[in-house]
């Protein structure tokens, strides 16, 4: 099968491309490289000894997408291409709606033109909003998102449901995942943000390696065990394998039409301070941090109920927090400047 992976050169995308290749799928990556590097694809090819077809382009460019679909007989699409920083989305909301919502719309329109009916969407736990109780479960309604980033994911999920209602042949999966961290165990691919990291683990790792002076913790007055935000952290390779499991499940379904949502998480929440302490223990480095004000769009705590993914997809997160941090640290030490 030919699988189109939009945003496939990014952090989660590159690890998923590696997992797809290891499961004998043929992969076409479409990425504008705005926050990623072609080097990640080169390294994936070396790790798997398989080739990836790479096309540089933006998902809002329908002509480029149409040219790609003309050139390749695409069986399914895994859609990662999106802006993804919660805090940044509150200061740049229009950019998030333009890229995440309009980009997804353009992609779905071109898919409809070329009659490609299988779609896996990189969604987020933020679609549950702040009103649903934790742990989040897929039967809960889509909530009032706490940030433009979350709102953009809600909008795309609603779009997918409407497309499925209008086209009985369209089948999609929304993978609502929580906080991916870690890197491939080889230390060859990992999270390589351009500029200041927006996510916790790469920032901690850059402090540990001496690239940054200290970490700012956004608030210590939440109603949590130590006052800092609590999140469900899972290994990026567990997450990548979840996408492959979802694709295989989708391919086997005969009577299913519409959209299915699956949570991908560990079912446990860990605080920012506990992650810092665990990183110090694994790396044997002192992590300097400062407590700052709360960040716009952050919820106090959320974590997954992933029973549905375990039951239907045969998937569960298996890698420990220690392995997540060991792999992050190996990646950072081996690649202090990321892919540069």
Coordinates of C-alpha atoms in Angstrom, one line a residue:
X1 CA 0.0 0.0 0.0
X2 CA 1.1 3.6 -0.7
X3 CA 0.6 5.8 2.3
X4 CA 0.8 9.6 2.1
X5 CA 2.2 11.1 5.3
X6 CA 1.7 14.9 5.5
X7 CA 4.2 16.5 7.9
X8 CA 6.2 13.3 7.7
X9 CA 9.6 14.9 8.3
X10 CA 8.5 16.3 11.7
X11 CA 8.9 14.7 15.1
X12 CA 6.0 12.4 15.3
X13 CA 5.8 12.0 11.5
X14 CA 9.3 10.8 11.1
X15 CA 9.0 8.1 13.8
X16 CA 5.7 7.0 12.2
X17 CA 7.3 6.8 8.7
X18 CA 10.0 4.6 10.2
X19 CA 7.3 2.3 11.8
X20 CA 5.4 2.2 8.5
X21 CA 8.5 1.2 6.6
X22 CA 9.3 -1.5 9.1
X23 CA 5.8 -2.8 8.5
X24 CA 6.3 -3.0 4.7
X25 CA 4.2 0.0 3.7
X26 CA 5.4 2.3 0.9
X27 CA 5.6 5.9 2.1
X28 CA 5.3 9.3 0.3
X29 CA 6.1 12.2 2.6
X30 CA 4.7 15.7 1.9
X31 CA 6.2 18.4 4.0
X32 CA 7.0 22.1 3.7
X33 CA 10.0 21.8 6.1
X34 CA 8.8 24.9 8.0
X35 CA 9.6 23.2 11.4
X36 CA 11.3 20.0 10.3
X37 CA 14.3 18.8 8.4
X38 CA 14.8 16.5 5.4
X39 CA 17.7 15.0 7.3
X40 CA 15.1 13.1 9.5
X41 CA 13.9 11.3 6.3
X42 CA 17.5 10.5 5.3
X43 CA 18.2 9.0 8.7
X44 CA 14.9 7.0 8.6
X45 CA 16.0 5.5 5.2
X46 CA 19.3 4.5 6.7
X47 CA 17.7 2.9 9.8
X48 CA 15.2 0.9 7.7
X49 CA 17.3 0.4 4.6
X50 CA 14.3 1.5 2.6
X51 CA 13.5 4.5 0.4
X52 CA 10.9 7.2 1.1
X53 CA 9.4 9.3 -1.7
X54 CA 9.7 12.9 -0.5
X55 CA 7.8 15.9 -2.0
X56 CA 8.3 19.4 -0.6
X57 CA 5.1 21.3 -0.5
X58 CA 2.4 22.9 1.6
X59 CA -1.0 21.4 2.3
X60 CA -2.7 24.7 1.5
X61 CA -1.3 24.4 -2.1
X62 CA -4.0 22.4 -3.8
X63 CA -2.2 22.4 -7.1
X64 CA 0.9 20.7 -5.5
X65 CA -1.3 18.2 -3.8
X66 CA -3.2 17.4 -7.0
X67 CA 0.1 16.9 -8.8
X68 CA 1.2 14.5 -6.0
X69 CA -2.0 12.5 -6.2
X70 CA -1.7 12.3 -10.0
X71 CA 1.9 11.0 -9.7
X72 CA 1.2 8.3 -7.0
X73 CA -1.6 5.8 -6.5
X74 CA -2.3 6.7 -2.9
X75 CA -4.3 4.3 -0.8
X76 CA -4.5 6.2 2.5
X77 CA -3.4 9.4 4.1
X78 CA -2.0 10.0 7.6
X79 CA -2.2 13.7 8.3
X80 CA 0.3 15.3 10.7
X81 CA 1.0 18.6 9.0
X82 CA 0.0 21.3 11.5
X83 CA 1.2 24.0 13.8
X84 CA 1.1 22.5 17.3
X85 CA 2.2 24.8 20.1
X86 CA -0.6 25.6 22.6
X87 CA 0.9 28.8 24.0
X88 CA 1.9 30.1 20.6
X89 CA -1.6 29.5 19.2
X90 CA -3.0 32.0 21.7
X91 CA -0.8 34.7 20.3
X92 CA -1.1 33.7 16.6
X93 CA -4.7 32.3 16.3
X94 CA -5.2 33.2 12.7
X95 CA -2.0 31.3 11.6
X96 CA -3.3 28.2 13.4
X97 CA -6.7 28.3 11.8
X98 CA -5.2 29.1 8.4
X99 CA -2.7 26.2 8.5
X100 CA -4.5 23.6 10.6
X101 CA -8.1 24.0 9.5
X102 CA -7.8 25.4 5.9
X103 CA -4.8 23.1 5.3
X104 CA -6.9 20.1 6.3
X105 CA -9.8 21.3 4.1
X106 CA -7.5 21.6 1.1
X107 CA -6.2 18.1 1.7
X108 CA -9.7 16.6 2.0
X109 CA -10.9 18.3 -1.1
X110 CA -8.0 16.9 -3.2
X111 CA -8.6 13.4 -1.6
X112 CA -12.2 13.6 -2.7
X113 CA -11.2 14.6 -6.2
X114 CA -8.9 11.5 -6.5
X115 CA -11.4 9.2 -4.6
X116 CA -9.0 8.4 -1.7
X117 CA -11.2 7.4 1.1
X118 CA -9.0 6.3 4.0
X119 CA -7.8 9.0 6.4
X120 CA -6.0 9.0 9.7
X121 CA -6.0 12.3 11.6
X122 CA -3.4 13.4 14.1
X123 CA -5.7 14.9 16.7
X124 CA -5.2 15.8 20.3
X125 CA -6.5 15.3 23.8
X126 CA -7.2 19.0 23.9
X127 CA -10.4 18.3 21.9
X128 CA -12.0 17.2 25.2
X129 CA -11.7 20.7 26.6
X130 CA -11.8 21.7 30.3
X131 CA -15.4 20.6 31.1
X132 CA -15.0 16.8 30.6
X133 CA -13.8 14.8 33.6
X134 CA -10.5 12.9 33.5
X135 CA -9.6 10.3 32.5
X136 CA -10.8 11.3 29.0
X137 CA -12.8 8.6 27.1
X138 CA -13.8 8.6 23.5
X139 CA -17.6 8.7 24.2
X140 CA -17.3 12.1 25.8
X141 CA -18.5 15.1 23.6
X142 CA -16.0 17.4 22.0
X143 CA -15.4 20.1 24.5
X144 CA -14.8 23.9 24.5
X145 CA -11.1 24.0 23.6
X146 CA -8.8 26.0 25.9
X147 CA -6.6 27.3 23.0
X148 CA -6.8 28.1 19.3
X149 CA -4.6 25.0 18.7
X150 CA -7.2 22.8 20.4
X151 CA -10.0 24.6 18.6
X152 CA -8.4 23.9 15.3
X153 CA -8.3 20.1 16.1
X154 CA -12.0 20.2 17.1
X155 CA -12.9 21.9 13.9
X156 CA -11.1 19.3 11.8
X157 CA -12.7 16.5 13.7
X158 CA -16.2 18.0 13.0
X159 CA -15.2 18.4 9.4
X160 CA -14.3 14.7 9.2
X161 CA -17.7 13.7 10.7
X162 CA -19.5 15.9 8.1
X163 CA -17.5 14.4 5.2
X164 CA -18.3 10.9 6.4
X165 CA -22.1 11.8 6.6
X166 CA -22.0 13.0 3.1
X167 CA -19.9 10.2 1.7
X168 CA -20.7 6.7 2.9
X169 CA -17.4 5.4 1.4
X170 CA -15.2 7.8 3.5
X171 CA -13.6 6.2 6.5
X172 CA -11.4 8.0 9.0
X173 CA -9.8 7.7 12.4
X174 CA -9.0 10.5 14.8
X175 CA -6.1 9.6 17.0
X176 CA -6.4 11.7 20.1
X177 CA -3.0 11.6 21.8
X178 CA -1.6 13.2 24.7
X179 CA 2.1 14.2 25.3
X180 CA 4.6 12.3 23.1
X181 CA 8.2 12.4 24.3
X182 CA 11.4 10.4 23.8
X183 CA 13.2 9.5 20.6
X184 CA 14.1 6.4 18.5
X185 CA 16.4 4.1 20.6
X186 CA 19.2 4.5 18.0
X187 CA 19.5 8.2 18.9
X188 CA 19.4 9.0 15.2
X189 CA 15.9 10.7 15.0
X190 CA 14.2 12.7 17.7
X191 CA 12.5 16.0 18.4
X192 CA 14.5 18.9 16.9
X193 CA 12.5 22.1 17.2
X194 CA 13.7 25.1 15.3
X195 CA 14.3 28.0 17.7
X196 CA 13.1 27.9 21.3
X197 CA 11.3 24.6 22.1
X198 CA 7.6 24.8 22.8
X199 CA 7.5 21.3 24.4
X200 CA 8.8 20.3 27.8
X201 CA 11.2 17.5 27.2
X202 CA 13.3 19.1 24.4
X203 CA 13.6 22.2 26.6
X204 CA 14.7 20.2 29.6
X205 CA 17.2 18.3 27.4
X206 CA 18.7 21.6 26.0
X207 CA 19.1 22.9 29.6
X208 CA 20.8 19.6 30.6
X209 CA 23.3 19.8 27.6
X210 CA 24.0 23.5 28.4
X211 CA 22.3 25.0 25.4
X212 CA 19.8 26.9 27.5
X213 CA 20.3 28.5 30.9
X214 CA 17.1 27.4 32.7
X215 CA 13.6 26.1 32.2
X216 CA 10.5 28.2 32.9
X217 CA 7.8 26.2 34.6
X218 CA 4.4 27.8 33.8
X219 CA 2.7 28.0 37.2
X220 CA 2.9 26.0 40.4
X221 CA -0.5 26.9 41.8
X222 CA -2.7 24.4 40.0
X223 CA -4.9 21.9 41.9
X224 CA -2.4 19.1 41.4
X225 CA -0.1 17.1 43.8
X226 CA 2.8 19.5 43.5
X227 CA 1.0 22.5 41.9
X228 CA 2.4 22.0 38.4
X229 CA 0.5 20.8 35.4
X230 CA 0.0 17.0 35.0
X231 CA 0.1 15.3 31.6
X232 CA -0.1 11.8 30.1
X233 CA 3.4 11.4 28.6
X234 CA 4.0 8.5 26.2
X235 CA 6.9 7.4 24.1
X236 CA 6.9 8.7 20.5
X237 CA 7.6 5.1 19.2
X238 CA 4.6 3.8 21.1
X239 CA 2.6 6.6 19.4
X240 CA 4.1 5.8 16.0
X241 CA 3.1 2.1 16.4
X242 CA -0.4 3.3 17.3
X243 CA -0.7 4.9 13.9
X244 CA 0.4 1.7 12.2
X245 CA -2.1 -0.3 14.3
X246 CA -4.9 2.2 13.4
X247 CA -4.0 1.9 9.7
X248 CA -4.1 -1.9 9.8
X249 CA -7.4 -1.9 11.6
X250 CA -8.9 0.5 9.1
X251 CA -7.7 -1.6 6.2
X252 CA -9.4 -4.7 7.7
X253 CA -12.8 -3.2 8.3
X254 CA -15.5 -4.1 5.8
X255 CA -18.7 -2.9 7.4
X256 CA -17.3 0.3 9.1
X257 CA -18.1 3.7 7.7
X258 CA -17.7 7.1 9.3
X259 CA -15.1 8.2 11.8
X260 CA -13.7 6.4 14.9
X261 CA -11.8 8.2 17.6
X262 CA -9.1 6.5 19.7
X263 CA -7.1 7.8 22.6
X264 CA -3.4 7.0 22.6
X265 CA -1.9 7.4 26.0
X266 CA -0.5 5.6 29.1
X267 CA -3.5 6.3 31.4
X268 CA -1.2 8.0 34.0
X269 CA -0.5 11.7 34.6
X270 CA 2.9 13.0 35.6
X271 CA 3.7 16.6 36.8
X272 CA 6.2 18.9 35.2
X273 CA 8.3 18.8 38.4
X274 CA 8.3 15.0 38.5
X275 CA 9.5 14.9 34.9
X276 CA 12.4 17.3 35.8
X277 CA 13.4 15.1 38.7
X278 CA 13.2 11.9 36.6
X279 CA 15.4 13.6 33.9
X280 CA 18.0 14.6 36.5
X281 CA 18.2 11.1 37.8
X282 CA 18.6 9.5 34.3
X283 CA 21.0 12.1 32.9
X284 CA 22.9 12.9 36.1
X285 CA 22.6 16.5 35.2
X286 CA 21.2 19.4 37.3
X287 CA 18.2 21.0 35.6
X288 CA 17.9 24.6 36.6
X289 CA 14.3 25.9 36.5
X290 CA 12.3 28.9 37.5
X291 CA 8.6 29.2 38.3
X292 CA 6.7 31.6 36.1
X293 CA 3.1 32.7 35.5
X294 CA 0.6 30.3 34.1
X295 CA 0.5 29.9 30.3
X296 CA -2.6 30.8 28.4
X297 CA -4.5 27.7 27.3
X298 CA -3.0 25.2 29.8
X299 CA -5.3 22.9 31.7
X300 CA -4.3 21.7 35.2
X301 CA -4.3 17.9 34.5
X302 CA -5.5 15.4 31.9
X303 CA -4.8 11.8 31.0
X304 CA -6.2 9.1 28.8
X305 CA -8.4 6.1 29.1
X306 CA -6.9 4.0 26.2
X307 CA -8.9 0.9 26.7
X308 CA -10.6 1.2 23.3
X309 CA -7.3 1.3 21.5
X310 CA -6.2 -1.8 23.4
X311 CA -9.4 -3.6 22.7
X312 CA -9.9 -2.8 19.0
X313 CA -6.4 -1.9 17.7
X314 CA -4.5 -4.3 20.0
X315 CA -2.3 -1.3 21.0
X316 CA -1.0 -0.2 24.3
X317 CA 1.9 2.0 25.5
X318 CA 4.6 -0.3 26.7
X319 CA 7.7 1.9 27.1
X320 CA 8.5 3.3 30.6
X321 CA 9.2 6.9 31.6
X322 CA 12.8 5.9 32.2
X323 CA 13.1 4.7 28.6
X324 CA 11.4 7.9 27.3
X325 CA 14.0 10.0 29.1
X326 CA 17.0 7.8 28.3
X327 CA 16.1 7.9 24.6
X328 CA 15.6 11.7 24.8
X329 CA 18.9 12.2 26.5
X330 CA 20.7 9.9 24.0
X331 CA 19.2 11.9 21.1
X332 CA 20.2 15.2 22.6
X333 CA 23.8 14.2 23.5
X334 CA 24.3 12.7 20.0
X335 CA 22.6 15.7 18.3
X336 CA 23.1 18.9 20.3
X337 CA 22.1 21.0 17.4
X338 CA 19.3 18.7 16.2
X339 CA 19.6 17.8 12.5
X340 CA 21.8 20.8 11.7

